[in-house]
CSV table of N, CA, C and O in Angstrom, one decimal:
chain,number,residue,atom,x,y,z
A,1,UNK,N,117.2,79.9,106.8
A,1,UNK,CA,118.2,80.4,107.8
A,1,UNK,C,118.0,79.7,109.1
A,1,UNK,O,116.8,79.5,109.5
A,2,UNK,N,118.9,79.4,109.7
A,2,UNK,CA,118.7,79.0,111.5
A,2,UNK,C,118.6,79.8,112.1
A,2,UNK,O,118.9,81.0,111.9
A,3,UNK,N,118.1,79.4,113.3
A,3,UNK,CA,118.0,80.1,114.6
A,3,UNK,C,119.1,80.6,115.4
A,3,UNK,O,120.0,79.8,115.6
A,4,UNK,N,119.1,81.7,115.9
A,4,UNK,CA,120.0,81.9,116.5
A,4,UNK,C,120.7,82.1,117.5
A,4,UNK,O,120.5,83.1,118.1
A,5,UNK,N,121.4,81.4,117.9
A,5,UNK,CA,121.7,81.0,119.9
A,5,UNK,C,121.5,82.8,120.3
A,5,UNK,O,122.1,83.7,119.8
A,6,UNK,N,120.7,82.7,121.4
A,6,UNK,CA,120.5,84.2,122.3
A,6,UNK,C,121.2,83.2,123.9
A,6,UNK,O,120.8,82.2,124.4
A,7,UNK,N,122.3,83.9,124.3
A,7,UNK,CA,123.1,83.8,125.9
A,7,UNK,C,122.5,84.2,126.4
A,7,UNK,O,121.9,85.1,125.9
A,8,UNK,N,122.4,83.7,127.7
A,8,UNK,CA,121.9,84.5,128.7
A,8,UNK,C,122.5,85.4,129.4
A,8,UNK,O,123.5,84.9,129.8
A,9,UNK,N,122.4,86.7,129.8
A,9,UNK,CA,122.7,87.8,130.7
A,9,UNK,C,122.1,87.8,132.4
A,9,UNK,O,121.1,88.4,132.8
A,10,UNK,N,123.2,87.1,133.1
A,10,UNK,CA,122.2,86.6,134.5
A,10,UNK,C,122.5,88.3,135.4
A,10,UNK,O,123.6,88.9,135.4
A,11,UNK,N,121.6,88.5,135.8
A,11,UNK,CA,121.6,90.0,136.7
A,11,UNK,C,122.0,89.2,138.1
A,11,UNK,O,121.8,88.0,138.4
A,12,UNK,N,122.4,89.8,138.6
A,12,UNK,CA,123.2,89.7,140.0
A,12,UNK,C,122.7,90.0,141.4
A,12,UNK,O,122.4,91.2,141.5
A,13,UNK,N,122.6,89.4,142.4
A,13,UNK,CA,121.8,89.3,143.3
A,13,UNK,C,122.8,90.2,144.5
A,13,UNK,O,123.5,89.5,145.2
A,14,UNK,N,122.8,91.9,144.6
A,14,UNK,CA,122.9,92.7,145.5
A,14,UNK,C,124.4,92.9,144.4
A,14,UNK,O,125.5,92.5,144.7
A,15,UNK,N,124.0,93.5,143.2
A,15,UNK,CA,125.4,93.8,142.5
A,15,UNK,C,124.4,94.6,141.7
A,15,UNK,O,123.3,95.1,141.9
A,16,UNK,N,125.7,94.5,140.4
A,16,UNK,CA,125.4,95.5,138.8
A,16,UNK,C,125.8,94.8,138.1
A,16,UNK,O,126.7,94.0,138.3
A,17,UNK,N,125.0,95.0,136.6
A,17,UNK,CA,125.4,94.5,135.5
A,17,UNK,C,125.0,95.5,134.0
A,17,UNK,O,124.0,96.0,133.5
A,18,UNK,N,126.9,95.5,133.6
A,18,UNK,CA,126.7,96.5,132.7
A,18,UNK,C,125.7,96.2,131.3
A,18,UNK,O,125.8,95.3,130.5
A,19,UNK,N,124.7,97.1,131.3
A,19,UNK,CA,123.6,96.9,129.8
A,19,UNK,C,124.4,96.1,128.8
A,19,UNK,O,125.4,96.5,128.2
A,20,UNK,N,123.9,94.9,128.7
A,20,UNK,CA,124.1,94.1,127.2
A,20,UNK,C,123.6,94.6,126.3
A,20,UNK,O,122.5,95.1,126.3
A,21,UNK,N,125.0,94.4,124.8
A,21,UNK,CA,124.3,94.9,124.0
A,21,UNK,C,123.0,94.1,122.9
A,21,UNK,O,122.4,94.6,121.9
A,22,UNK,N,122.9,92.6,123.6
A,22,UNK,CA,121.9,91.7,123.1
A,22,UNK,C,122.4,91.1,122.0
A,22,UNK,O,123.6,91.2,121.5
A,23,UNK,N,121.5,90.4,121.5
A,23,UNK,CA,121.5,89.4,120.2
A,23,UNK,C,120.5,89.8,119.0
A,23,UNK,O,119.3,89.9,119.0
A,24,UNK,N,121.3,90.0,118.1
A,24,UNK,CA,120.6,90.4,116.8
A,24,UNK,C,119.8,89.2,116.1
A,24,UNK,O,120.3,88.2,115.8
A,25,UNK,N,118.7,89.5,115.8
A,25,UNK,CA,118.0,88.3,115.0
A,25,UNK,C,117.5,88.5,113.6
A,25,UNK,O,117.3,89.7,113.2
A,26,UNK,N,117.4,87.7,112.9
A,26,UNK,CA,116.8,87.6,111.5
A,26,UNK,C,115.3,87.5,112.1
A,26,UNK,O,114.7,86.9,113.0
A,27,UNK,N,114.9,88.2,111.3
A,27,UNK,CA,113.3,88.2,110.7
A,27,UNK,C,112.7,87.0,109.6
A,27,UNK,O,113.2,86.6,108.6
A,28,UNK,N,111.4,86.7,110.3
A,28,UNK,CA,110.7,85.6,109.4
A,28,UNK,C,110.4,84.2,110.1
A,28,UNK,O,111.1,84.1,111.2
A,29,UNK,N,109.6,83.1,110.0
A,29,UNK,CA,109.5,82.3,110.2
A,29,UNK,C,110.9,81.6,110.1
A,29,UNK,O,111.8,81.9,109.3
A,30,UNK,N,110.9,80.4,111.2
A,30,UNK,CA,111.4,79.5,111.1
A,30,UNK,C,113.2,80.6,111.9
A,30,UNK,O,114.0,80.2,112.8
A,31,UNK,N,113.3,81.3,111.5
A,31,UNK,CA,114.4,82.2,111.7
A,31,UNK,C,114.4,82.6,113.5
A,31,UNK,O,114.3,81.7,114.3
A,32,UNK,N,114.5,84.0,113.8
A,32,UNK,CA,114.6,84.2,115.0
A,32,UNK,C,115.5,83.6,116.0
A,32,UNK,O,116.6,83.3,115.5
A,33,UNK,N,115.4,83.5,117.1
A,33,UNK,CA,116.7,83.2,118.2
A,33,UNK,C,116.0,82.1,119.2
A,33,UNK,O,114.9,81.7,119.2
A,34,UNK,N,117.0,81.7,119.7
A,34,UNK,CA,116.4,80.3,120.2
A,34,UNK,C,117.5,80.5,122.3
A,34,UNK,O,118.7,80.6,122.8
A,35,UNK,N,116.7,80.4,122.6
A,35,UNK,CA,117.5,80.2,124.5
A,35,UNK,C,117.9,79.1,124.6
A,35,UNK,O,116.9,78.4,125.0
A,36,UNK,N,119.0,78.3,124.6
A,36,UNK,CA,119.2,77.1,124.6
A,36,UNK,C,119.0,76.7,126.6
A,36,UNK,O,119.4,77.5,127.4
A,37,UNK,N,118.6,75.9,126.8
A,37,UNK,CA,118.5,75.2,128.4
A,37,UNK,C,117.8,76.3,129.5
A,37,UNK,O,118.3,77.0,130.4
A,38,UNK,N,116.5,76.3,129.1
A,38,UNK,CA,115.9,77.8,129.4
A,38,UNK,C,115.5,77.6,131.1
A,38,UNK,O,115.4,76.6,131.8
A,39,UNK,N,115.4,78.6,131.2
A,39,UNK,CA,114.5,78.3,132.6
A,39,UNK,C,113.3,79.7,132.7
A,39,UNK,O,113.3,80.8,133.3
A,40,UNK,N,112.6,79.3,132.0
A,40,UNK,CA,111.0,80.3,131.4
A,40,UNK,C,111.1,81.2,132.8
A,40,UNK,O,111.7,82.3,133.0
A,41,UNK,N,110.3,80.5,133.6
A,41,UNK,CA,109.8,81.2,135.0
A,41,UNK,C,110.7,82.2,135.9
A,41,UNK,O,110.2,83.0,136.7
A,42,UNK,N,112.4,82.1,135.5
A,42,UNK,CA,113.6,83.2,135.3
A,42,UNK,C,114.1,84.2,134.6
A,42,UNK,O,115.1,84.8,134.9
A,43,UNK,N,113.1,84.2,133.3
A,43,UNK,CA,113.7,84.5,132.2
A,43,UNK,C,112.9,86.0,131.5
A,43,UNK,O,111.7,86.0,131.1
A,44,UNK,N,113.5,86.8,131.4
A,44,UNK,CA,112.9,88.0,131.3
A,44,UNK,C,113.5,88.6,129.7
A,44,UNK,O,114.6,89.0,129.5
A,45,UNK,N,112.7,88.6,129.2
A,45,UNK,CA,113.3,88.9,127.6
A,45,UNK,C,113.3,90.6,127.5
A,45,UNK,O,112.4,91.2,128.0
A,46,UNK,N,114.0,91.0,127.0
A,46,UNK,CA,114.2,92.5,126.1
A,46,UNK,C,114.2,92.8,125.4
A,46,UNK,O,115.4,93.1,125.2
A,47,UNK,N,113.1,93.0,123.9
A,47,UNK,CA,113.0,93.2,122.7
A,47,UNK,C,113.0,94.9,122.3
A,47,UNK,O,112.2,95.8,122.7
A,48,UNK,N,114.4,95.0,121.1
A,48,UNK,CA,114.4,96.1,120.6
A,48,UNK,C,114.3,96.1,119.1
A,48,UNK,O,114.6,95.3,118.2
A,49,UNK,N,113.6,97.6,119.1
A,49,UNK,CA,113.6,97.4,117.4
A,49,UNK,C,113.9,99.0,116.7
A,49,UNK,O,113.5,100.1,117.0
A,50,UNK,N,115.0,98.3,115.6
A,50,UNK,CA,115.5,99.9,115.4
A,50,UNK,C,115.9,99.4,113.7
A,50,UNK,O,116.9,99.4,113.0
A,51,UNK,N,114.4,98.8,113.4
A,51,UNK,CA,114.2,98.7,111.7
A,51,UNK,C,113.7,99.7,110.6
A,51,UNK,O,114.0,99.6,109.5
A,52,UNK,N,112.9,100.9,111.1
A,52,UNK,CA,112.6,101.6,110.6
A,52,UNK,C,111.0,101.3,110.8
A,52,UNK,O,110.6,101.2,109.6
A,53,UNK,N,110.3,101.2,111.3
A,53,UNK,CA,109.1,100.3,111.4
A,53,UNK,C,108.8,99.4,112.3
A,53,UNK,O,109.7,98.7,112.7
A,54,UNK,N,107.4,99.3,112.8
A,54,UNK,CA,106.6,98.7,113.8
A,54,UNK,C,107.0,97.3,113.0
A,54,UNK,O,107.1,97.1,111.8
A,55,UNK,N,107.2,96.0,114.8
A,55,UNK,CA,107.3,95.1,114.3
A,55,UNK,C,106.6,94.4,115.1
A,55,UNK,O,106.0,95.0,116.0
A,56,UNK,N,106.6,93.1,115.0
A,56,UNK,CA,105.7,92.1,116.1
A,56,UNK,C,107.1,90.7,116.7
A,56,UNK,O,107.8,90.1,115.9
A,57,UNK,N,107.1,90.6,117.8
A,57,UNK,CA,108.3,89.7,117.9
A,57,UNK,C,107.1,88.5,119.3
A,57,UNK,O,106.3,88.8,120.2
A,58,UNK,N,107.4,87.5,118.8
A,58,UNK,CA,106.8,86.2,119.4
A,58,UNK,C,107.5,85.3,119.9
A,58,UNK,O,108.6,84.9,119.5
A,59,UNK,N,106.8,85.0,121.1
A,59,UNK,CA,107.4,83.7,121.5
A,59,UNK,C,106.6,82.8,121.5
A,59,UNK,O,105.6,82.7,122.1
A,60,UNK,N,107.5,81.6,120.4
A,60,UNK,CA,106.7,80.3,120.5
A,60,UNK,C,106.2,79.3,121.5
A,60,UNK,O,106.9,78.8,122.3
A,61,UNK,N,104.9,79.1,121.4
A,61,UNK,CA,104.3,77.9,122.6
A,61,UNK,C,105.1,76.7,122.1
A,61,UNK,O,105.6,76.4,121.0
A,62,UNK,N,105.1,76.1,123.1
A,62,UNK,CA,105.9,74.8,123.3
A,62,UNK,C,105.1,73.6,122.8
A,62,UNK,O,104.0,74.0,122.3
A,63,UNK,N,105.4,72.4,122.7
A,63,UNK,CA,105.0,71.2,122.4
A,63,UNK,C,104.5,70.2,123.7
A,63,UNK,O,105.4,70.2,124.5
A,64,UNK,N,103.8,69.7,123.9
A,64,UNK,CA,103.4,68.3,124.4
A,64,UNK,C,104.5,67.7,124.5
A,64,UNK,O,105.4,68.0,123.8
A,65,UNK,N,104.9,66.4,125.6
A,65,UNK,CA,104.7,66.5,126.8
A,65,UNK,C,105.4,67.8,127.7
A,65,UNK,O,105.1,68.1,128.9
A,66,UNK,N,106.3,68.5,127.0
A,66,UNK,CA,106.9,69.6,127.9
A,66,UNK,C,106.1,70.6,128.2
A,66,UNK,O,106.4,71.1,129.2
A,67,UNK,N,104.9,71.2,127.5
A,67,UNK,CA,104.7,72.1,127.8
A,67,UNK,C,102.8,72.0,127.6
A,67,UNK,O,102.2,72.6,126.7
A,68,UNK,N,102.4,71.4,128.3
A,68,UNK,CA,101.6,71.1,128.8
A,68,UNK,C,100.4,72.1,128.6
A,68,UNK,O,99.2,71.7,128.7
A,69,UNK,N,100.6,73.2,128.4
A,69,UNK,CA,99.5,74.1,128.2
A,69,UNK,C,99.3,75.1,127.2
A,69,UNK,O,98.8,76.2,127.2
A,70,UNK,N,100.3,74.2,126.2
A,70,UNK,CA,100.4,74.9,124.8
A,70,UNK,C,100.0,75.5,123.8
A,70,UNK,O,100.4,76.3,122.9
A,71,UNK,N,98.6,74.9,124.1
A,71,UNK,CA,97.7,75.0,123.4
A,71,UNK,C,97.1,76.4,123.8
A,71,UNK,O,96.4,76.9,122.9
A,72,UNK,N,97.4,77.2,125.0
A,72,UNK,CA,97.2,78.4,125.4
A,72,UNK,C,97.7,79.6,124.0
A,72,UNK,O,97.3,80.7,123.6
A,73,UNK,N,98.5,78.8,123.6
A,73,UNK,CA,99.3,79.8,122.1
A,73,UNK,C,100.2,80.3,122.6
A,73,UNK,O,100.5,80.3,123.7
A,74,UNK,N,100.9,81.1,121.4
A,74,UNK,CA,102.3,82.0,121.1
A,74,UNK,C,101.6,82.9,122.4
A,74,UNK,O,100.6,82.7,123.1
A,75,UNK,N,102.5,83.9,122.6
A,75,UNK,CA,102.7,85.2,123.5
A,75,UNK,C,103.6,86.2,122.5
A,75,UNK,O,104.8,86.0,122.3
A,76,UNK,N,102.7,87.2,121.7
A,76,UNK,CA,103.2,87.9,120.9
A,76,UNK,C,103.5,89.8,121.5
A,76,UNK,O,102.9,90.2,122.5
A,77,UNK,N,104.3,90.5,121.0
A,77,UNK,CA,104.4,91.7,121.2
A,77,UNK,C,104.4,92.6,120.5
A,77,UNK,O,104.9,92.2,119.4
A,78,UNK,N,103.9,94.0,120.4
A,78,UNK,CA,104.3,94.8,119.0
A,78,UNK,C,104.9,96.0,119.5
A,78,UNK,O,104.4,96.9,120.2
A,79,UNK,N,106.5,96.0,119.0
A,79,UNK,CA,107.6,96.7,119.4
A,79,UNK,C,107.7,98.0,118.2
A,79,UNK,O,107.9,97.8,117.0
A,80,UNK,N,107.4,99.2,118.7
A,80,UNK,CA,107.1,100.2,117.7
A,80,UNK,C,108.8,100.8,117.1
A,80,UNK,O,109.6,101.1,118.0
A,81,UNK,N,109.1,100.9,116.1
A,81,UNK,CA,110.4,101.4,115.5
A,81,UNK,C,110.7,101.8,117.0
A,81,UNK,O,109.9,101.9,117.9
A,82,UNK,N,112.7,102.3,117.1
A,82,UNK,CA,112.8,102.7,118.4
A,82,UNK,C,112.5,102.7,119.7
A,82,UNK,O,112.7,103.4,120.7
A,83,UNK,N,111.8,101.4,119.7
A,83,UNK,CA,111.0,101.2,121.2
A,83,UNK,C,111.5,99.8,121.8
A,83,UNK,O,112.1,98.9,121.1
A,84,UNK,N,111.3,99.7,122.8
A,84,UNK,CA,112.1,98.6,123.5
A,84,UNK,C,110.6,97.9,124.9
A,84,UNK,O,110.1,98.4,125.8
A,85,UNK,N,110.3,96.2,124.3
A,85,UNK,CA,109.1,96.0,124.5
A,85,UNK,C,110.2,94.8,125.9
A,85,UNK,O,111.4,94.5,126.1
A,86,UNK,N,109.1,94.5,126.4
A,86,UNK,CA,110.0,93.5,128.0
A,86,UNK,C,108.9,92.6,127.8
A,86,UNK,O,107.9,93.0,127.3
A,87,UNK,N,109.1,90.6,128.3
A,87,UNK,CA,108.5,89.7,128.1
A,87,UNK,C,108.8,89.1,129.2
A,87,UNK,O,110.0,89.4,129.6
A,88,UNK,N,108.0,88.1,130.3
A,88,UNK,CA,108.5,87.4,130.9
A,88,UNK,C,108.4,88.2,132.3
A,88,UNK,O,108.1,89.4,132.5
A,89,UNK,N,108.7,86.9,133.3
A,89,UNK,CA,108.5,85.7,133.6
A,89,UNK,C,107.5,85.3,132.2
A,89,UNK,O,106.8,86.1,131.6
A,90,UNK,N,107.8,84.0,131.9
A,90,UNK,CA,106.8,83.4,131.7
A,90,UNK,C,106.8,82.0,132.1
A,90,UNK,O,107.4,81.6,133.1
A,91,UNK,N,106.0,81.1,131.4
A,91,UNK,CA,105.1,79.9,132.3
A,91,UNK,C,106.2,78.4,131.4
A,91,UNK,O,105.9,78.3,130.2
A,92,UNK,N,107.0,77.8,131.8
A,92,UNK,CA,107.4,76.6,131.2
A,92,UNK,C,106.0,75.6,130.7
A,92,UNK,O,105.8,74.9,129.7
A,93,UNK,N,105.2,75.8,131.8
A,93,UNK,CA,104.5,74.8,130.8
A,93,UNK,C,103.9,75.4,129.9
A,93,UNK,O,103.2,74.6,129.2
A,94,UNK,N,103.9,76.6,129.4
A,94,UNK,CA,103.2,76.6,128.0
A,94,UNK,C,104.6,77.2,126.9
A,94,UNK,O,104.3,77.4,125.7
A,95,UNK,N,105.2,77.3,127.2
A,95,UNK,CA,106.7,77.8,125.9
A,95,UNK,C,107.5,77.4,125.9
A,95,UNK,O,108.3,77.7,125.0
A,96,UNK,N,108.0,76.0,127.2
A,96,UNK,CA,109.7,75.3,126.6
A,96,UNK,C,108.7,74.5,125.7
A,96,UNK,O,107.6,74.1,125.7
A,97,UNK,N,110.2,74.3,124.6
A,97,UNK,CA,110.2,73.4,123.6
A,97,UNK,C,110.7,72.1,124.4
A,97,UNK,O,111.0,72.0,125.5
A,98,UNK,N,110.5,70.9,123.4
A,98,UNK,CA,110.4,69.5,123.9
A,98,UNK,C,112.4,69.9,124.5
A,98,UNK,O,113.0,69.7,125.5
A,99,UNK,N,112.6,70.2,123.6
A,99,UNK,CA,115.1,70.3,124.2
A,99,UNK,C,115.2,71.0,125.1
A,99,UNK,O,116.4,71.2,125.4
A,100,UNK,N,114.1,71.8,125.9
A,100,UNK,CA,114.0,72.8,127.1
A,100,UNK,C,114.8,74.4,126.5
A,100,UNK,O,115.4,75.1,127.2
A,101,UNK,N,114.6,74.6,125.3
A,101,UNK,CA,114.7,76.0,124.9
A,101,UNK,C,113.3,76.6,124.8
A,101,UNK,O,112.3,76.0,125.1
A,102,UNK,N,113.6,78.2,124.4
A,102,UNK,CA,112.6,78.7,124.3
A,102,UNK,C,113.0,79.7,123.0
A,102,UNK,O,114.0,80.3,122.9
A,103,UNK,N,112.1,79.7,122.3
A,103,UNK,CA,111.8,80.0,120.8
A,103,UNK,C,110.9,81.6,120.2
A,103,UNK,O,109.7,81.9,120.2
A,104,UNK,N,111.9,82.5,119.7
A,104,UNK,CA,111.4,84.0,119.7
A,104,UNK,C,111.5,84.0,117.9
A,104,UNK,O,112.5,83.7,117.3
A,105,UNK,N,110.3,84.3,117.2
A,105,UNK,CA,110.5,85.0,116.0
A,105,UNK,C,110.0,86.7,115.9
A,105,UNK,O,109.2,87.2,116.6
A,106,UNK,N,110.6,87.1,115.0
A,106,UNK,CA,109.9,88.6,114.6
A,106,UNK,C,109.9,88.7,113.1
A,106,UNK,O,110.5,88.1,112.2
A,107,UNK,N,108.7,89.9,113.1
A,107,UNK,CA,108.6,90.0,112.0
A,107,UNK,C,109.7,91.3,111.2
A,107,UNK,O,109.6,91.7,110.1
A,108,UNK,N,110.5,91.6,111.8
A,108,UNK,CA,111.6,92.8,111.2
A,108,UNK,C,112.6,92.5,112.5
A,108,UNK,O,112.3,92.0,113.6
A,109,UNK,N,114.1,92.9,111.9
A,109,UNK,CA,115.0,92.5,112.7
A,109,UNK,C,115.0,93.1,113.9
A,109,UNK,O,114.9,94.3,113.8
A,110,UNK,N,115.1,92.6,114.9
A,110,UNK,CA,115.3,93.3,116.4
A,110,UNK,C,116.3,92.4,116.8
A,110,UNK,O,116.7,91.4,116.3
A,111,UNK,N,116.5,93.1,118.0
A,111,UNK,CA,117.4,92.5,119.1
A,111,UNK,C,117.2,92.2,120.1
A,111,UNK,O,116.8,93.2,120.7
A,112,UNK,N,117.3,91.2,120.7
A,112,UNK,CA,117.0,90.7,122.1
A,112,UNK,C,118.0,90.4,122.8
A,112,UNK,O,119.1,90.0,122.4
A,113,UNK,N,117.5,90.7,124.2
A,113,UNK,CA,118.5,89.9,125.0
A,113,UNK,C,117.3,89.4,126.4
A,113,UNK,O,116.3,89.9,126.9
A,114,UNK,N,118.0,88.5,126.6
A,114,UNK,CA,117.8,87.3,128.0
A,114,UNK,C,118.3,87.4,129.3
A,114,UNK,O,119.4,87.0,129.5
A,115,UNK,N,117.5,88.0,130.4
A,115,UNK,CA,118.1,87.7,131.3
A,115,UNK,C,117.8,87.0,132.4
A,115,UNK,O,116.6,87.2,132.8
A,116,UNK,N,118.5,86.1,133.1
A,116,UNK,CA,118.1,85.4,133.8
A,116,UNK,C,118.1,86.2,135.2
A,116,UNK,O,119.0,87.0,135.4
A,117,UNK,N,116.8,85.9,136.2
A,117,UNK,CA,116.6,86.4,137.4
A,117,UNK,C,117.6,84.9,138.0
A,117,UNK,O,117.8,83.8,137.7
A,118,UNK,N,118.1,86.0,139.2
A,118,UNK,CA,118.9,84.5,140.1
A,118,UNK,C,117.9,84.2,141.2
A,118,UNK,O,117.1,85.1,141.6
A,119,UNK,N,118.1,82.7,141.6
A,119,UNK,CA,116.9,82.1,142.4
A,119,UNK,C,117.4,82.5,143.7
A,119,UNK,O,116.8,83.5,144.0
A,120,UNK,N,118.2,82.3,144.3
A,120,UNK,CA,119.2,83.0,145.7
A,120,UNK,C,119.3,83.9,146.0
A,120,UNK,O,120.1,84.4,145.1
A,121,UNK,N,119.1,84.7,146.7
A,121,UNK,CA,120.1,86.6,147.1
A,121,UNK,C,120.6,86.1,147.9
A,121,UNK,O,121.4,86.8,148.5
């Protein structure tokens, strides 16, 4: 199976934004959701899980030359049935991928969503 494009949900600088209902993911390697043209250091993830069961959802470390400190490893979470786990900021140099995405698997289906912090107020 592929990866699955996660949009971004940008929150609003002296506004509101109505709760997204996120992006659903497949479980398993190689699967999961992908942030296309990320910007890590803005980017605040929301992992939900409403599988029946504790799951683990990850974000992939990046590759050489983009991500420079990758070798630091994944950044994993464990999201208990019903529970709703938050990720991020995190560091571009250690989780964009070499195409400037960033790369989430889980182990049971959850839902994520992406939001982007704005750099301006």
């Amino acid at each position: 199976m592929a990866r699955t494009a996660v949009p971004y949900s940008n929150l609003l600088p002296n506004g509101s934004l109505a709760d997204p209902a996120g992006t659903a993911l497949t479980s398993g390697a190689g699967n999961g959701g992908q942030i296309a043209n990320s910007f890590p250091e803005l980017t605040l993830l929301r992992l939900s899980n409403a599988s029946g069961g504790s799951g683990t959802a990850t974000l992939l470390a990046g590759s050489q030359p983009a991500a420079i400190a990758s070798g630091q490893g994944a950044l994993t979470a464990t999201v208990a049935n019903a529970a709703t786990q938050w990720i991020g900021p995190v560091e571009s140099g250690r989780f964009v991928q070499p195409d400037g995405s960033l790369l989430i698997e889980t182990s049971v289906a959850m839902t994520v969503t992406a939001f982007r912090v704005p750099r301006n107020t």
